[in-house]
C-alpha cells in the first residue's frame, strides 16, 4: 500500500488479554467485556506476552473452580505481571488479594462499568476512530455459527448447595425487545443456532412482572413462553438451557412440537429422592415429574431431555442413590450430567450432618456415569437407520469426517455426529444424514 508522505503510522493500541473461566454465562460476560474494550479502541491480545494487561474472568461456583481461578490468576501474574480480576470469584476480593496481593483491581460478576473503569485506570483508552469498529453482534468467543444468548442475570431460588445467588444476586431480566434485537443481530451476522442461557431461564421476567417492550413494531412480554415463541420466528435453531422445573415449563413443549424451537430441554433435576430434594430446597414431587415427562414426550416424541444431578449430597443413603439411578432410567433422561457434591463454604448445605466420604462420592459418580453411558448407548443404537438434520461444526482430520450435531446435541456438552462425505461443507451448514453407526454419545452418518 502506498502511503501519503503526511500519513502517520497508526499508533499501536493498548492491548488486553482475557482469560475466561467457568460456565457459558461467564463466557457471555467475557464477550461483553471484549466488545466494550474493542469499542473503546483496545486490542485483544491472544497471548500473555503481547498483552499490556490481563483480565481474568473467574468462576467461584465450587471450591475446585475457585482453586482453578486462583491458579489462573497466579499464572497470569507470573507470565504478564499486570492483572485485573473479575467474575464470580471477584465477589470475594479478600480471598483473591490474600492469595495474590499483586492483583491490580478486583470487580465482581456483571460489573462491566467497574471492569472498564479498572482497565482505564491502568491503560488510557486510545480514542482512535480507526479502532472503534465493532461488529453489530458484538465480539464472541464461540464459533461464528452458534452463540449464547443471555436473557437474565442472578437467581431467586436458594438451592442449598449453591452460592450463585450470593455471588450474582437476585434475578434481573433483560427487556424482551433488547434480547430479541441482540438475537436478530446475531442471526444477521451468520449465527445458525442460539443457545438461550441464564441461571434460571424459566424464571425469565418474573422480577419485572413480565413487562412488555417493543420488537418489530409490536409489544413482547418478558416471559419465558413469549420470548421462546418470538425467538422461534428467527428461522434458526433455538436451544433452551438451565430451565428450572416450574409447572409453566409445560407450555414451551407445544413450540417444540410445532418445530418453532428445538425439541431440547436442559432441565437440571439435581436428584430424584424427595427427602434429598427437600434438603436441596428443590421441587420434590418425583412421581409428578415422571408424569410430566411422559406428558411432554406424548406431545413431542422428538424431545431430548438433558439434565444434571448431584451425587453424594450430605445424608444421601445408598438406597436414595439407587433411586436416582432408577429415575434417570424410568424418565429416559437422554443426556445425564453428574456432579460430585462439593461442600462449598457459604452454601446452605455446608453444615449439614452426615457428609459423605469422598471415596464413596467418587464411587457413586463412577456408578452414575456407567449407568448413563449404558442408557445413552442404548438410545444411540436405536437411532441406527434413522434420518436426521445435523449442523456442521468443523472438519476433523483424525476422524476423516465432519463433526456435526443433531438437534439432540448442544455444543461442548453433548454428543457428536460424525458425517463422512466428499461434499464441501462449512461450519453452520445444515444437512440431512442417515445414521449407520453408534457408540455411546457418538453417531456416524452419511448424507442422503
Ligand atoms: S436455580 Fe438453584 S442451582 Fe441454579 S443458580 Fe439458582 S440457586 Fe443456584
Coordinates of C-alpha atoms and ligand atoms in Angstrom, one line a residue:
X1 CA 0.0 0.0 0.0
X2 CA 1.3 3.5 -0.8
X3 CA 1.0 5.9 2.0
X4 CA 1.0 9.7 1.6
X5 CA 4.1 11.4 2.9
X6 CA 1.9 13.1 5.5
X7 CA 0.3 9.9 6.7
X8 CA 1.5 8.8 10.1
X9 CA 1.5 5.1 11.1
X10 CA -1.5 4.3 13.3
X11 CA -0.5 4.2 16.9
X12 CA -0.4 0.7 18.4
X13 CA -3.5 0.4 20.5
X14 CA -3.1 -0.8 24.1
X15 CA -3.9 -4.5 24.3
X16 CA -5.7 -6.6 26.9
X17 CA -5.5 -10.3 27.2
X18 CA -8.5 -12.2 28.5
X19 CA -8.6 -15.5 30.4
X20 CA -12.2 -16.7 30.6
X21 CA -13.0 -19.4 33.1
X22 CA -16.3 -21.0 34.1
X23 CA -19.7 -21.6 32.5
X24 CA -21.3 -20.2 29.4
X25 CA -22.8 -17.4 31.4
X26 CA -19.2 -16.3 32.3
X27 CA -18.3 -16.7 28.7
X28 CA -21.0 -14.2 27.7
X29 CA -19.7 -11.8 30.3
X30 CA -16.2 -12.1 28.7
X31 CA -17.7 -11.5 25.3
X32 CA -19.4 -8.3 26.5
X33 CA -16.2 -7.1 28.1
X34 CA -14.3 -7.8 24.9
X35 CA -16.9 -5.9 22.9
X36 CA -16.7 -2.9 25.2
X37 CA -12.9 -3.0 25.0
X38 CA -12.9 -3.1 21.2
X39 CA -15.5 -0.4 21.1
X40 CA -13.2 1.9 23.0
X41 CA -10.2 1.0 20.8
X42 CA -8.3 -1.5 22.8
X43 CA -6.8 -4.5 21.0
X44 CA -7.4 -8.0 22.3
X45 CA -4.1 -9.9 22.8
X46 CA -4.1 -13.6 22.1
X47 CA -1.0 -14.2 24.3
X48 CA 0.3 -13.1 27.7
X49 CA 3.5 -11.6 26.1
X50 CA 1.5 -9.5 23.7
X51 CA -0.8 -8.0 26.3
X52 CA -0.3 -4.8 28.2
X53 CA -2.7 -6.1 30.8
X54 CA -4.5 -9.4 31.5
X55 CA -8.1 -9.6 32.6
X56 CA -9.0 -12.9 34.4
X57 CA -12.8 -13.7 34.4
X58 CA -13.1 -16.1 37.3
X59 CA -15.6 -18.8 38.4
X60 CA -16.4 -19.2 42.1
X61 CA -19.2 -21.8 42.0
X62 CA -17.4 -24.7 43.6
X63 CA -14.2 -24.9 45.7
X64 CA -12.5 -26.7 42.8
X65 CA -13.5 -23.8 40.5
X66 CA -12.1 -21.3 43.0
X67 CA -8.8 -23.2 43.1
X68 CA -8.6 -23.2 39.3
X69 CA -9.4 -19.4 39.2
X70 CA -6.7 -18.7 41.8
X71 CA -4.2 -20.8 39.9
X72 CA -5.1 -18.9 36.6
X73 CA -4.6 -15.5 38.4
X74 CA -1.2 -16.8 39.6
X75 CA -0.2 -17.9 36.1
X76 CA -1.3 -14.5 34.6
X77 CA 0.8 -12.6 37.3
X78 CA 3.8 -14.8 36.6
X79 CA 3.5 -14.5 32.8
X80 CA 2.5 -10.9 32.4
X81 CA 2.5 -9.1 35.8
X82 CA -0.4 -6.7 35.3
X83 CA -3.6 -8.5 36.2
X84 CA -7.2 -7.3 36.8
X85 CA -9.7 -9.9 38.2
X86 CA -13.4 -10.0 37.6
X87 CA -16.3 -12.6 37.6
X88 CA -17.9 -14.7 40.3
X89 CA -14.9 -15.1 42.5
X90 CA -14.4 -11.3 42.2
X91 CA -17.3 -11.0 44.7
X92 CA -14.8 -12.2 47.3
X93 CA -12.0 -9.7 46.8
X94 CA -10.4 -10.6 50.1
X95 CA -9.8 -14.2 49.0
X96 CA -8.2 -13.1 45.8
X97 CA -6.0 -10.4 47.4
X98 CA -4.9 -12.7 50.2
X99 CA -3.7 -15.3 47.7
X100 CA -2.4 -12.7 45.1
X101 CA -1.6 -9.3 46.6
X102 CA -0.1 -8.1 43.3
X103 CA -3.5 -8.1 41.6
X104 CA -4.2 -4.5 40.4
X105 CA -8.0 -4.5 40.8
X106 CA -10.9 -6.8 41.6
X107 CA -14.5 -6.4 40.4
X108 CA -17.5 -8.8 40.8
X109 CA -19.7 -10.5 38.2
X110 CA -21.5 -8.4 35.5
X111 CA -19.8 -5.2 36.8
X112 CA -19.0 -4.1 33.3
X113 CA -18.6 -0.4 34.2
X114 CA -16.3 -1.3 37.1
X115 CA -14.2 -3.5 34.9
X116 CA -13.9 -0.8 32.3
X117 CA -13.0 1.8 35.0
X118 CA -10.3 -0.6 36.3
X119 CA -8.9 -1.0 32.8
X120 CA -9.0 2.8 32.2
X121 CA -7.1 3.2 35.5
X122 CA -4.2 1.1 34.1
X123 CA -4.3 1.7 30.4
X124 CA -5.5 5.0 28.9
X125 CA -8.2 4.4 26.2
X126 CA -6.8 5.2 22.8
X127 CA -9.8 7.2 21.3
X128 CA -8.9 6.3 17.8
X129 CA -11.9 6.0 15.4
X130 CA -9.9 3.6 13.3
X131 CA -10.3 1.0 16.1
X132 CA -13.8 1.8 17.0
X133 CA -15.3 -0.6 14.5
X134 CA -17.2 -3.3 16.3
X135 CA -19.5 -5.8 14.6
X136 CA -23.1 -5.1 15.4
X137 CA -23.5 -8.5 17.0
X138 CA -20.6 -7.8 19.4
X139 CA -17.4 -9.9 19.7
X140 CA -17.9 -13.5 20.5
X141 CA -15.7 -16.3 21.9
X142 CA -17.9 -19.1 20.3
X143 CA -17.5 -20.1 16.7
X144 CA -19.4 -17.9 14.2
X145 CA -22.3 -20.3 13.6
X146 CA -23.6 -20.6 17.2
X147 CA -23.9 -18.1 20.0
X148 CA -25.0 -17.9 23.6
X149 CA -27.9 -15.5 24.3
X150 CA -28.0 -14.4 27.9
X151 CA -31.5 -13.3 28.9
X152 CA -31.1 -12.6 32.6
X153 CA -28.6 -12.4 35.5
X154 CA -28.9 -13.8 39.0
X155 CA -31.4 -16.2 40.6
X156 CA -34.3 -16.0 43.0
X157 CA -34.0 -19.7 44.1
X158 CA -32.0 -20.7 47.1
X159 CA -30.8 -24.2 46.3
X160 CA -28.9 -25.2 49.5
X161 CA -25.8 -26.4 47.6
X162 CA -25.4 -23.3 45.5
X163 CA -23.7 -20.0 46.3
X164 CA -24.6 -18.4 42.9
X165 CA -27.3 -16.1 44.3
X166 CA -24.9 -14.7 46.9
X167 CA -22.3 -14.1 44.1
X168 CA -24.6 -12.9 41.3
X169 CA -27.6 -11.6 43.3
X170 CA -31.3 -12.0 42.6
X171 CA -32.9 -12.3 39.2
X172 CA -32.5 -9.3 36.9
X173 CA -34.2 -9.9 33.5
X174 CA -33.3 -8.1 30.3
X175 CA -36.1 -6.5 28.4
X176 CA -37.5 -8.9 25.8
X177 CA -37.0 -6.3 23.0
X178 CA -33.3 -6.0 23.8
X179 CA -32.8 -9.8 23.9
X180 CA -34.6 -10.2 20.6
X181 CA -32.7 -7.3 18.9
X182 CA -29.4 -9.0 20.0
X183 CA -30.7 -12.3 18.7
X184 CA -31.6 -10.7 15.3
X185 CA -28.1 -9.1 15.1
X186 CA -26.5 -12.5 15.8
X187 CA -28.6 -14.2 13.1
X188 CA -27.8 -11.4 10.6
X189 CA -24.1 -12.0 11.4
X190 CA -24.4 -15.6 10.4
X191 CA -25.4 -17.4 13.6
X192 CA -27.4 -20.6 12.9
X193 CA -28.0 -21.7 16.5
X194 CA -28.9 -19.6 19.5
X195 CA -28.3 -21.1 23.0
X196 CA -30.5 -19.4 25.5
X197 CA -28.8 -19.2 28.9
X198 CA -29.2 -17.6 32.3
X199 CA -29.1 -19.0 35.9
X200 CA -32.8 -19.9 35.7
X201 CA -34.3 -19.5 32.2
X202 CA -37.9 -20.4 33.1
X203 CA -38.0 -17.6 35.7
X204 CA -37.4 -15.0 32.9
X205 CA -39.3 -11.8 33.5
X206 CA -40.7 -12.7 37.0
X207 CA -38.7 -9.8 38.5
X208 CA -40.1 -7.2 36.1
X209 CA -43.7 -8.6 36.2
X210 CA -43.3 -9.8 32.6
X211 CA -43.0 -6.1 31.4
X212 CA -43.7 -5.6 27.7
X213 CA -41.2 -4.0 25.3
X214 CA -41.2 -3.3 21.6
X215 CA -39.8 -5.6 18.9
X216 CA -40.6 -5.5 15.2
X217 CA -43.2 -2.8 16.0
X218 CA -45.2 -4.9 18.4
X219 CA -45.1 -5.5 22.2
X220 CA -43.5 -8.6 23.5
X221 CA -43.7 -9.7 27.1
X222 CA -40.6 -10.6 29.1
X223 CA -42.0 -14.1 29.7
X224 CA -40.4 -17.5 29.1
X225 CA -43.1 -18.7 26.6
X226 CA -43.4 -15.4 24.8
X227 CA -39.7 -15.0 24.4
X228 CA -39.3 -18.6 23.2
X229 CA -42.1 -18.0 20.7
X230 CA -40.6 -14.8 19.3
X231 CA -37.1 -16.4 19.0
X232 CA -38.8 -19.2 17.1
X233 CA -39.6 -16.6 14.4
X234 CA -35.9 -16.0 13.6
X235 CA -35.5 -19.2 11.4
X236 CA -32.5 -20.6 13.3
X237 CA -32.1 -23.4 15.9
X238 CA -33.1 -22.1 19.3
X239 CA -32.0 -24.3 22.3
X240 CA -33.2 -23.7 25.9
X241 CA -30.7 -24.2 28.7
X242 CA -30.9 -24.1 32.5
X243 CA -34.7 -24.5 32.8
X244 CA -35.9 -24.9 36.4
X245 CA -38.7 -27.4 36.6
X246 CA -41.6 -24.9 37.2
X247 CA -45.1 -26.0 36.1
X248 CA -45.2 -23.4 33.3
X249 CA -42.3 -25.1 31.5
X250 CA -45.0 -27.4 30.1
X251 CA -46.2 -24.6 27.8
X252 CA -43.0 -24.5 25.7
X253 CA -43.3 -28.1 24.7
X254 CA -46.0 -27.1 22.2
X255 CA -43.5 -24.8 20.5
X256 CA -41.1 -27.7 20.2
X257 CA -43.8 -30.0 18.8
X258 CA -44.6 -27.3 16.2
X259 CA -40.9 -27.1 15.2
X260 CA -40.6 -23.5 16.3
X261 CA -37.7 -24.1 18.7
X262 CA -35.5 -27.2 19.1
X263 CA -37.1 -30.2 20.9
X264 CA -34.5 -30.0 23.6
X265 CA -34.8 -29.1 27.2
X266 CA -31.9 -28.7 29.6
X267 CA -33.6 -29.1 32.9
X268 CA -31.4 -29.8 35.9
X269 CA -33.4 -32.0 38.3
X270 CA -30.4 -32.5 40.6
X271 CA -31.9 -35.6 42.3
X272 CA -34.9 -37.8 42.4
X273 CA -35.4 -38.7 46.1
X274 CA -37.9 -36.3 47.7
X275 CA -36.0 -36.2 51.0
X276 CA -32.8 -35.2 49.3
X277 CA -34.6 -32.7 47.0
X278 CA -36.2 -31.0 50.1
X279 CA -32.8 -30.8 51.7
X280 CA -31.5 -29.2 48.5
X281 CA -34.5 -26.8 48.6
X282 CA -35.7 -28.0 45.2
X283 CA -39.1 -29.1 43.9
X284 CA -39.6 -32.6 45.4
X285 CA -42.6 -34.3 43.7
X286 CA -40.8 -37.1 41.9
X287 CA -43.9 -39.1 40.8
X288 CA -45.3 -35.9 39.3
X289 CA -42.0 -35.3 37.4
X290 CA -42.3 -38.7 35.8
X291 CA -45.9 -38.0 34.8
X292 CA -44.9 -34.6 33.4
X293 CA -42.1 -36.0 31.4
X294 CA -44.4 -38.7 29.9
X295 CA -46.8 -35.9 29.0
X296 CA -44.1 -33.9 27.3
X297 CA -43.0 -37.0 25.3
X298 CA -46.6 -37.7 24.3
X299 CA -46.9 -34.2 23.0
X300 CA -43.4 -34.0 21.4
X301 CA -41.9 -37.5 20.8
X302 CA -38.7 -36.0 19.4
X303 CA -37.9 -34.3 22.8
X304 CA -34.4 -34.7 24.1
X305 CA -34.0 -34.1 27.9
X306 CA -30.6 -33.1 29.2
X307 CA -30.4 -33.0 33.0
X308 CA -27.7 -32.7 35.6
X309 CA -27.6 -34.4 39.0
X310 CA -25.5 -34.2 42.2
X311 CA -24.3 -37.4 43.8
X312 CA -23.1 -37.6 47.4
X313 CA -25.2 -34.8 48.9
X314 CA -25.0 -34.9 52.7
X315 CA -27.0 -37.8 54.1
X316 CA -27.6 -39.5 50.7
X317 CA -28.1 -43.1 51.5
X318 CA -27.2 -46.0 49.2
X319 CA -31.0 -46.6 48.6
X320 CA -31.5 -42.9 47.8
X321 CA -28.6 -43.0 45.3
X322 CA -30.1 -46.1 43.7
X323 CA -33.5 -44.3 43.5
X324 CA -31.7 -41.6 41.5
X325 CA -30.3 -44.2 39.0
X326 CA -33.8 -45.7 38.7
X327 CA -35.2 -42.3 38.0
X328 CA -32.8 -41.5 35.1
X329 CA -33.7 -44.8 33.6
X330 CA -37.5 -44.5 34.2
X331 CA -37.6 -40.9 32.9
X332 CA -35.5 -41.8 29.9
X333 CA -33.1 -38.9 30.5
X334 CA -31.2 -38.6 27.2
X335 CA -28.2 -36.7 28.4
X336 CA -27.4 -37.0 32.1
X337 CA -24.6 -35.0 33.6
X338 CA -23.3 -35.7 37.0
X339 CA -21.5 -33.5 39.6
X340 CA -19.8 -34.8 42.7
X341 CA -21.2 -32.9 45.8
X342 CA -18.7 -30.3 46.9
X343 CA -19.1 -28.9 50.4
X344 CA -18.7 -25.2 49.3
X345 CA -18.1 -22.8 52.1
X346 CA -21.0 -20.3 52.3
X347 CA -23.6 -22.8 50.9
X348 CA -26.7 -23.7 52.9
X349 CA -25.8 -27.4 52.9
X350 CA -22.2 -26.7 54.2
X351 CA -23.0 -27.5 57.8
X352 CA -25.5 -30.4 57.2
X353 CA -24.7 -33.6 59.2
X354 CA -23.7 -36.9 57.6
X355 CA -21.3 -35.6 55.0
X356 CA -20.4 -38.4 52.6
X357 CA -16.9 -39.7 52.5
X358 CA -15.0 -38.6 49.3
X359 CA -14.2 -42.2 48.3
X360 CA -17.9 -43.0 48.4
X361 CA -18.8 -39.9 46.4
X362 CA -16.2 -41.0 43.8
X363 CA -17.7 -44.5 43.7
X364 CA -21.2 -43.2 43.2
X365 CA -20.1 -40.9 40.5
X366 CA -18.4 -43.8 38.6
X367 CA -21.6 -45.9 39.1
X368 CA -23.7 -43.0 37.8
X369 CA -21.5 -42.4 34.7
X370 CA -21.6 -46.2 33.9
X371 CA -25.4 -46.2 34.1
X372 CA -25.8 -43.0 32.0
X373 CA -23.4 -44.3 29.3
X374 CA -25.2 -47.6 29.1
X375 CA -28.5 -45.7 28.7
X376 CA -27.1 -43.3 26.2
X377 CA -25.5 -46.1 24.2
X378 CA -28.9 -47.9 24.0
X379 CA -30.6 -44.7 22.8
X380 CA -27.8 -44.2 20.2
X381 CA -28.0 -47.8 18.9
X382 CA -31.8 -47.3 18.4
X383 CA -31.1 -44.5 16.0
X384 CA -29.2 -46.6 13.5
X385 CA -31.0 -46.5 10.2
X386 CA -32.9 -43.3 11.1
X387 CA -32.5 -39.9 9.4
X388 CA -31.9 -36.5 10.9
X389 CA -30.8 -32.9 10.3
X390 CA -27.4 -32.1 11.5
X391 CA -25.5 -28.8 11.8
X392 CA -21.8 -28.8 10.8
X393 CA -19.3 -27.7 13.4
X394 CA -15.9 -28.4 11.8
X395 CA -13.8 -30.8 9.8
X396 CA -11.9 -33.3 11.9
X397 CA -8.7 -34.7 10.3
X398 CA -8.3 -37.6 12.7
X399 CA -11.8 -38.9 12.2
X400 CA -11.7 -38.0 8.4
X401 CA -15.3 -36.7 8.9
X402 CA -17.2 -33.6 9.7
X403 CA -18.0 -33.1 13.4
X404 CA -21.7 -32.3 13.4
X405 CA -24.5 -32.1 15.9
X406 CA -28.1 -33.1 15.7
X407 CA -31.0 -31.3 17.4
X408 CA -30.3 -33.5 20.4
X409 CA -26.8 -32.3 20.9
X410 CA -25.8 -28.9 22.4
X411 CA -22.2 -27.8 21.7
X412 CA -19.5 -28.7 24.2
X413 CA -21.7 -30.8 26.5
X414 CA -23.5 -33.4 24.3
X415 CA -22.6 -35.9 21.6
X416 CA -21.2 -35.7 18.1
X417 CA -22.5 -36.9 14.8
X418 CA -19.5 -37.8 12.5
X419 CA -20.5 -37.3 8.9
X420 CA -18.5 -38.9 6.2
X421 CA -18.7 -37.2 2.9
X422 CA -16.7 -35.8 0.0
X423 CA -19.0 -32.7 -0.1
X424 CA -17.6 -29.3 0.6
X425 CA -19.2 -28.3 3.9
X426 CA -18.8 -25.2 6.0
X427 CA -19.5 -24.6 9.7
X428 CA -23.1 -23.7 10.1
X429 CA -24.3 -25.8 7.1
X430 CA -27.4 -27.9 7.9
X431 CA -27.8 -31.2 6.0
X432 CA -29.8 -34.4 6.1
X433 CA -28.0 -37.6 7.1
X434 CA -28.7 -41.2 7.7
X435 CA -27.2 -42.8 10.8
X436 CA -25.2 -46.0 10.2
X437 CA -23.2 -46.4 13.4
X438 CA -23.4 -45.6 17.1
X439 CA -21.1 -45.7 20.1
X440 CA -22.0 -44.1 23.4
X441 CA -22.7 -40.4 22.7
X442 CA -21.3 -40.6 19.2
X443 CA -23.1 -41.4 15.9
X444 CA -21.7 -42.0 12.4
X445 CA -23.7 -40.9 9.4
X446 CA -23.7 -40.2 5.7
X447 CA -25.7 -37.6 3.8
X448 CA -28.6 -38.9 1.8
Ligands
LIG1 S1 -31.6 -22.5 40.4 FE1 -30.5 -23.2 42.3 S2 -28.6 -24.1 41.4 FE2 -29.4 -22.8 39.8 S3 -28.4 -20.8 40.2 FE3 -30.4 -20.7 41.3 S4 -29.9 -21.3 43.4 FE4 -28.1 -22.0 42.1

